[in-house]
XYZ file of N, CA and C in Angstrom:
216
model
N 105.218 117.788 86.972
C 103.808 118.373 86.320
C 102.615 117.575 86.496
N 102.101 118.500 86.057
C 100.307 117.743 86.321
C 99.496 118.431 85.142
N 98.547 117.553 84.629
C 97.244 118.637 83.959
C 96.418 118.577 83.736
N 95.401 119.836 83.767
C 94.287 119.865 84.332
C 93.650 119.597 82.869
N 92.423 118.824 82.716
C 91.411 118.860 81.565
C 89.742 119.251 81.990
N 89.520 120.641 81.162
C 88.295 120.804 81.359
C 87.218 120.705 79.952
N 86.873 119.872 79.732
C 85.983 120.150 78.486
C 87.274 119.801 77.035
N 87.393 120.340 76.361
C 88.575 120.364 75.388
C 89.574 120.652 75.340
N 89.902 121.970 76.834
C 91.440 122.329 76.966
C 91.688 121.042 78.203
N 93.170 121.691 77.941
C 93.919 120.851 78.788
C 95.413 121.742 79.361
N 95.243 121.681 80.622
C 96.674 122.770 81.036
C 97.462 122.086 81.891
N 98.712 122.891 81.723
C 99.754 121.787 82.498
C 100.052 122.967 83.978
N 100.544 121.546 84.911
C 100.684 122.889 86.177
C 101.571 122.308 86.345
N 102.523 122.825 86.890
C 104.349 122.928 87.977
C 104.129 124.112 88.874
N 104.667 123.343 89.735
C 105.211 124.504 91.153
C 103.741 124.655 91.763
N 102.781 123.356 91.887
C 101.499 123.841 92.951
C 101.932 122.701 93.965
N 101.621 123.295 95.053
C 101.670 122.980 96.428
C 100.362 121.800 96.950
N 98.775 122.589 96.300
C 98.154 121.820 96.801
C 96.898 122.150 95.567
N 96.118 121.243 95.531
C 94.995 121.545 95.051
C 93.646 121.040 95.471
N 92.907 122.164 95.401
C 91.390 122.004 96.144
C 90.125 121.843 95.250
N 89.733 120.772 95.757
C 88.415 120.607 94.110
C 87.348 121.839 95.243
N 86.036 122.262 94.274
C 84.564 122.765 94.039
C 84.213 121.843 95.344
N 82.989 122.240 95.304
C 82.203 121.904 96.327
C 81.297 120.884 95.499
N 81.559 120.234 94.094
C 80.597 119.498 93.047
C 80.639 117.983 94.073
N 80.357 116.669 93.390
C 80.698 115.755 93.801
C 80.980 115.433 92.559
N 81.612 115.759 91.659
C 82.412 115.145 90.423
C 83.792 115.344 90.542
N 84.546 115.604 91.822
C 86.030 116.373 91.300
C 86.555 114.963 90.998
N 87.522 114.673 90.445
C 88.116 113.712 89.860
C 90.030 114.175 89.763
N 90.743 113.680 90.403
C 92.161 113.314 90.469
C 92.683 112.392 89.388
N 93.138 112.498 88.472
C 93.211 111.100 87.400
C 94.780 111.089 87.352
N 95.097 109.943 87.904
C 96.658 110.146 87.685
C 97.522 108.521 87.016
N 96.444 108.408 85.844
C 96.472 107.306 85.385
C 97.561 106.892 84.543
N 97.932 108.107 83.682
C 99.294 108.484 83.022
C 100.934 108.397 83.491
N 100.645 107.967 85.397
C 101.602 108.339 86.194
C 101.889 106.698 86.237
N 103.595 106.567 85.761
C 103.808 105.333 86.294
C 104.505 104.786 87.670
N 105.170 106.326 88.498
C 105.323 105.810 89.770
C 104.238 105.524 90.414
N 105.035 104.736 92.452
C 103.878 104.506 93.552
C 103.741 105.410 93.931
N 102.287 105.744 93.747
C 101.424 107.110 94.648
C 100.746 106.975 96.064
N 101.411 107.936 96.728
C 100.705 107.174 97.484
C 99.898 108.428 97.743
N 98.362 108.682 98.365
C 97.379 109.671 98.840
C 96.550 109.147 100.151
N 96.466 109.458 100.920
C 95.633 109.865 101.934
C 94.527 110.844 102.053
N 93.181 110.592 101.620
C 92.215 111.687 101.968
C 92.140 112.141 103.054
N 92.066 111.365 103.962
C 92.565 112.149 105.539
C 92.796 113.222 105.838
N 94.319 113.201 105.563
C 95.590 114.458 105.561
C 95.714 115.590 103.861
N 95.720 114.835 102.863
C 95.202 115.379 101.798
C 96.444 114.967 100.814
N 97.733 114.315 101.916
C 99.294 114.252 100.870
C 99.260 113.883 100.394
N 99.829 113.959 99.437
C 100.261 113.298 98.222
C 101.808 112.765 97.806
N 102.365 111.771 97.489
C 103.725 111.027 96.914
C 104.069 110.541 95.949
N 104.966 111.063 95.222
C 105.007 110.261 93.950
C 104.593 110.806 92.524
N 103.683 111.858 92.509
C 103.716 112.824 91.883
C 104.630 113.729 92.012
N 105.069 113.946 90.783
C 105.892 115.850 90.671
C 105.187 116.888 90.643
N 105.153 117.677 90.826
C 104.450 119.469 90.539
C 103.197 119.380 91.775
N 102.919 118.770 92.490
C 102.231 119.435 93.535
C 102.212 118.444 94.747
N 101.635 118.570 96.083
C 102.100 117.636 97.313
C 100.407 117.052 97.957
N 99.584 117.684 97.694
C 98.135 117.904 98.001
C 97.161 118.325 97.646
N 96.053 117.208 97.831
C 94.705 117.225 96.959
C 93.945 117.263 98.008
N 92.860 118.553 98.221
C 91.576 118.390 99.211
C 90.154 118.668 98.226
N 89.666 117.655 98.762
C 87.678 117.967 98.078
C 87.577 116.872 97.534
N 88.181 116.607 96.578
C 88.344 114.859 95.399
C 87.576 114.155 95.810
N 86.550 114.005 95.109
C 85.484 112.439 95.657
C 86.194 111.434 95.092
N 87.030 111.937 93.883
C 87.589 110.378 92.678
C 88.564 110.504 92.740
N 89.251 109.243 92.624
C 91.110 109.660 92.538
C 91.068 108.160 91.614
N 91.993 108.558 90.648
C 92.285 106.626 89.844
C 93.704 107.017 89.534
N 94.346 105.637 90.264
C 95.698 105.682 90.389
C 96.401 105.269 88.772
N 97.819 104.999 88.461
C 98.218 105.314 87.456
C 98.618 103.336 87.132
N 99.902 103.360 86.762
C 100.418 101.503 86.709
C 101.421 101.114 87.795
N 101.734 102.294 88.543
C 102.994 101.840 89.589
C 101.961 100.918 90.901
N 102.579 101.053 92.151
C 102.085 99.991 93.401
C 101.770 101.373 94.202
N 100.297 101.906 93.854
C 99.511 103.020 94.306
C 98.993 102.710 95.746
N 98.759 103.093 96.332
C 98.061 103.005 97.835
C 97.081 104.552 98.033
N 95.781 104.201 97.900
C 95.023 104.957 98.111
C 94.454 104.859 99.687
N 94.002 106.005 100.858
C 93.671 105.608 101.794
C 92.677 106.685 102.076
């Protein structure tokens, strides 16, 4: 599962296949609480190592967790 934080509100996401950012330049995927190894490709949008979804699109910032993460 993943979480979405907007202001003081936090929502939990489950069973989501793809998350698409907005046209703003401040979309941020934050995986800092994830301890598994995350792989993310900005070219394909594919994400592995995070339960709850498998793809990101249009995110300008991605923060890894404590695993051996690979972002390309």
